[in-house]
């Protein structure tokens, strides 16, 4: 299966391949016309696990190439990716969240379109400064919507 890097996303144009990728793990967002738009983080994971090949300007990109692309476009991309990969390997469905939190995590067997997310995750580097006031705001926000906040310190 192959995709094409376009900016900060990877697009899988073939309808059959797009459907297979989306149906086996709720990756990406289906597009009109049958394609699939993947977040860069999803694409790195799929390339790393051997389920996707990504092409840019005629050459195939490795997972490392995609990680470097993510690092250039988003501070802390590597830390967020490590958390994303760990959650995915444990069988959870993981989707990007609105800032300042990083991910919405759905229970095993759940689906973003059918099941509400159970947790919100903030990926934090052990080397970065930590704002306790912001953490309290996140806790209030998550409790208001009946979610649990997970802090993933890498």
mmCIF file of C-alpha atoms in Angstrom:
data_model
loop_
_atom_site.group_PDB
_atom_site.id
_atom_site.type_symbol
_atom_site.label_atom_id
_atom_site.label_comp_id
_atom_site.label_asym_id
_atom_site.label_seq_id
_atom_site.Cartn_x
_atom_site.Cartn_y
_atom_site.Cartn_z
ATOM 1 C CA UNK A 1 0.000 0.000 0.000
ATOM 2 C CA UNK A 2 1.328 3.419 -0.829
ATOM 3 C CA UNK A 3 0.658 7.041 -0.024
ATOM 4 C CA UNK A 4 1.926 10.422 -1.157
ATOM 5 C CA UNK A 5 3.354 13.051 1.188
ATOM 6 C CA UNK A 6 1.517 16.354 0.755
ATOM 7 C CA UNK A 7 2.626 18.979 3.247
ATOM 8 C CA UNK A 8 2.005 17.640 6.748
ATOM 9 C CA UNK A 9 -0.277 14.804 5.636
ATOM 10 C CA UNK A 10 -0.046 11.608 3.644
ATOM 11 C CA UNK A 11 -2.768 10.860 1.124
ATOM 12 C CA UNK A 12 -3.615 7.319 0.064
ATOM 13 C CA UNK A 13 -5.339 7.739 -3.286
ATOM 14 C CA UNK A 14 -6.323 4.165 -4.109
ATOM 15 C CA UNK A 15 -9.821 3.533 -2.772
ATOM 16 C CA UNK A 16 -9.247 -0.153 -1.951
ATOM 17 C CA UNK A 17 -5.995 0.504 -0.090
ATOM 18 C CA UNK A 18 -7.504 3.491 1.714
ATOM 19 C CA UNK A 19 -10.444 1.395 2.845
ATOM 20 C CA UNK A 20 -8.176 -1.394 4.131
ATOM 21 C CA UNK A 21 -6.010 1.013 6.121
ATOM 22 C CA UNK A 22 -8.989 2.849 7.610
ATOM 23 C CA UNK A 23 -10.958 -0.290 8.449
ATOM 24 C CA UNK A 24 -8.020 -1.952 10.233
ATOM 25 C CA UNK A 25 -7.417 0.512 13.040
ATOM 26 C CA UNK A 26 -9.411 3.653 12.194
ATOM 27 C CA UNK A 27 -6.403 5.395 10.675
ATOM 28 C CA UNK A 28 -6.915 8.686 8.863
ATOM 29 C CA UNK A 29 -9.962 10.494 7.588
ATOM 30 C CA UNK A 30 -11.793 9.143 4.519
ATOM 31 C CA UNK A 31 -11.957 11.670 1.692
ATOM 32 C CA UNK A 32 -14.631 12.198 -0.919
ATOM 33 C CA UNK A 33 -13.710 10.126 -3.937
ATOM 34 C CA UNK A 34 -12.448 7.219 -1.857
ATOM 35 C CA UNK A 35 -9.008 8.367 -0.711
ATOM 36 C CA UNK A 36 -7.680 8.586 2.828
ATOM 37 C CA UNK A 37 -5.905 11.511 4.506
ATOM 38 C CA UNK A 38 -3.458 10.401 7.209
ATOM 39 C CA UNK A 39 -1.872 12.566 9.867
ATOM 40 C CA UNK A 40 1.915 12.471 9.642
ATOM 41 C CA UNK A 41 2.080 10.594 12.950
ATOM 42 C CA UNK A 42 -0.229 7.871 11.648
ATOM 43 C CA UNK A 43 1.864 7.580 8.502
ATOM 44 C CA UNK A 44 5.116 7.212 10.471
ATOM 45 C CA UNK A 45 3.560 4.408 12.502
ATOM 46 C CA UNK A 46 2.216 2.614 9.437
ATOM 47 C CA UNK A 47 5.564 2.911 7.622
ATOM 48 C CA UNK A 48 7.432 1.706 10.705
ATOM 49 C CA UNK A 49 5.122 -1.303 10.999
ATOM 50 C CA UNK A 50 5.506 -2.143 7.303
ATOM 51 C CA UNK A 51 1.884 -1.478 6.345
ATOM 52 C CA UNK A 52 2.472 1.602 4.166
ATOM 53 C CA UNK A 53 5.047 3.021 1.777
ATOM 54 C CA UNK A 54 5.200 6.810 1.440
ATOM 55 C CA UNK A 55 6.524 8.541 -1.659
ATOM 56 C CA UNK A 56 7.601 12.155 -2.088
ATOM 57 C CA UNK A 57 9.035 13.608 -5.289
ATOM 58 C CA UNK A 58 9.513 10.145 -6.770
ATOM 59 C CA UNK A 59 11.440 8.580 -3.888
ATOM 60 C CA UNK A 60 10.239 6.366 -1.062
ATOM 61 C CA UNK A 61 10.555 7.808 2.437
ATOM 62 C CA UNK A 62 11.589 5.849 5.514
ATOM 63 C CA UNK A 63 9.987 6.210 8.934
ATOM 64 C CA UNK A 64 13.060 8.251 9.936
ATOM 65 C CA UNK A 65 12.527 10.620 7.005
ATOM 66 C CA UNK A 66 8.927 11.139 8.072
ATOM 67 C CA UNK A 67 9.986 11.711 11.693
ATOM 68 C CA UNK A 68 12.398 14.415 10.523
ATOM 69 C CA UNK A 69 9.607 16.004 8.482
ATOM 70 C CA UNK A 70 7.373 15.985 11.564
ATOM 71 C CA UNK A 71 10.139 17.475 13.709
ATOM 72 C CA UNK A 72 10.563 20.357 11.253
ATOM 73 C CA UNK A 73 6.863 21.160 11.258
ATOM 74 C CA UNK A 74 5.977 20.594 14.922
ATOM 75 C CA UNK A 75 7.962 21.028 18.124
ATOM 76 C CA UNK A 76 7.897 17.898 20.279
ATOM 77 C CA UNK A 77 6.806 15.640 17.420
ATOM 78 C CA UNK A 78 9.178 12.842 18.482
ATOM 79 C CA UNK A 79 7.860 12.784 22.057
ATOM 80 C CA UNK A 80 4.265 12.696 20.849
ATOM 81 C CA UNK A 81 5.127 9.949 18.370
ATOM 82 C CA UNK A 82 6.655 7.747 21.084
ATOM 83 C CA UNK A 83 3.450 8.061 23.107
ATOM 84 C CA UNK A 84 1.292 7.470 20.016
ATOM 85 C CA UNK A 85 3.263 4.337 19.083
ATOM 86 C CA UNK A 86 3.087 2.922 22.611
ATOM 87 C CA UNK A 87 -0.691 3.376 22.791
ATOM 88 C CA UNK A 88 -1.220 1.906 19.310
ATOM 89 C CA UNK A 89 0.958 -1.100 20.107
ATOM 90 C CA UNK A 90 -1.191 -1.714 23.171
ATOM 91 C CA UNK A 91 -4.279 -1.922 20.950
ATOM 92 C CA UNK A 92 -5.877 1.483 21.493
ATOM 93 C CA UNK A 93 -7.323 3.736 18.812
ATOM 94 C CA UNK A 94 -5.522 7.089 19.049
ATOM 95 C CA UNK A 95 -6.583 10.326 17.379
ATOM 96 C CA UNK A 96 -5.124 13.816 17.537
ATOM 97 C CA UNK A 97 -6.764 16.160 20.021
ATOM 98 C CA UNK A 98 -7.268 19.894 19.996
ATOM 99 C CA UNK A 99 -4.330 21.733 21.585
ATOM 100 C CA UNK A 100 -3.084 21.957 24.246
ATOM 101 C CA UNK A 101 -3.734 18.221 24.745
ATOM 102 C CA UNK A 102 -2.208 15.775 22.297
ATOM 103 C CA UNK A 103 -4.477 12.743 21.870
ATOM 104 C CA UNK A 104 -7.929 11.321 22.354
ATOM 105 C CA UNK A 105 -7.737 7.617 23.181
ATOM 106 C CA UNK A 106 -10.590 5.233 22.523
ATOM 107 C CA UNK A 107 -11.014 1.924 24.355
ATOM 108 C CA UNK A 108 -9.869 -1.294 22.707
ATOM 109 C CA UNK A 109 -12.440 -2.366 20.159
ATOM 110 C CA UNK A 110 -13.900 1.145 20.050
ATOM 111 C CA UNK A 111 -14.316 3.365 17.034
ATOM 112 C CA UNK A 112 -14.029 7.162 16.836
ATOM 113 C CA UNK A 113 -17.364 7.340 15.026
ATOM 114 C CA UNK A 114 -19.250 5.056 17.407
ATOM 115 C CA UNK A 115 -17.526 5.121 20.793
ATOM 116 C CA UNK A 116 -16.680 8.201 22.868
ATOM 117 C CA UNK A 117 -13.033 8.649 23.780
ATOM 118 C CA UNK A 118 -12.170 7.447 27.254
ATOM 119 C CA UNK A 119 -8.968 9.396 27.876
ATOM 120 C CA UNK A 120 -7.239 12.577 26.830
ATOM 121 C CA UNK A 121 -3.467 12.347 26.768
ATOM 122 C CA UNK A 122 -0.804 15.003 27.202
ATOM 123 C CA UNK A 123 2.650 13.887 25.996
ATOM 124 C CA UNK A 124 5.355 15.598 28.024
ATOM 125 C CA UNK A 125 9.123 15.443 27.674
ATOM 126 C CA UNK A 126 10.952 14.786 30.926
ATOM 127 C CA UNK A 127 13.339 17.567 29.911
ATOM 128 C CA UNK A 128 10.718 20.260 29.422
ATOM 129 C CA UNK A 129 9.354 22.641 32.012
ATOM 130 C CA UNK A 130 5.969 21.784 33.435
ATOM 131 C CA UNK A 131 3.192 24.284 34.162
ATOM 132 C CA UNK A 132 1.131 23.045 37.092
ATOM 133 C CA UNK A 133 -1.531 25.721 36.529
ATOM 134 C CA UNK A 134 -2.076 24.477 32.986
ATOM 135 C CA UNK A 135 -2.343 20.918 34.295
ATOM 136 C CA UNK A 136 -5.106 21.962 36.682
ATOM 137 C CA UNK A 137 -6.983 23.621 33.802
ATOM 138 C CA UNK A 138 -6.650 20.421 31.758
ATOM 139 C CA UNK A 139 -7.957 18.385 34.695
ATOM 140 C CA UNK A 140 -10.979 20.665 35.072
ATOM 141 C CA UNK A 141 -11.676 20.507 31.354
ATOM 142 C CA UNK A 142 -11.421 16.714 31.212
ATOM 143 C CA UNK A 143 -13.607 16.197 34.269
ATOM 144 C CA UNK A 144 -16.240 18.534 32.796
ATOM 145 C CA UNK A 145 -16.626 16.186 29.826
ATOM 146 C CA UNK A 146 -16.245 12.983 31.875
ATOM 147 C CA UNK A 147 -12.852 11.967 30.545
ATOM 148 C CA UNK A 148 -9.672 10.993 32.335
ATOM 149 C CA UNK A 149 -6.451 12.891 31.759
ATOM 150 C CA UNK A 150 -3.325 10.807 31.230
ATOM 151 C CA UNK A 151 0.113 12.371 31.436
ATOM 152 C CA UNK A 152 2.620 10.501 29.297
ATOM 153 C CA UNK A 153 6.101 11.508 30.398
ATOM 154 C CA UNK A 154 8.831 10.480 27.976
#
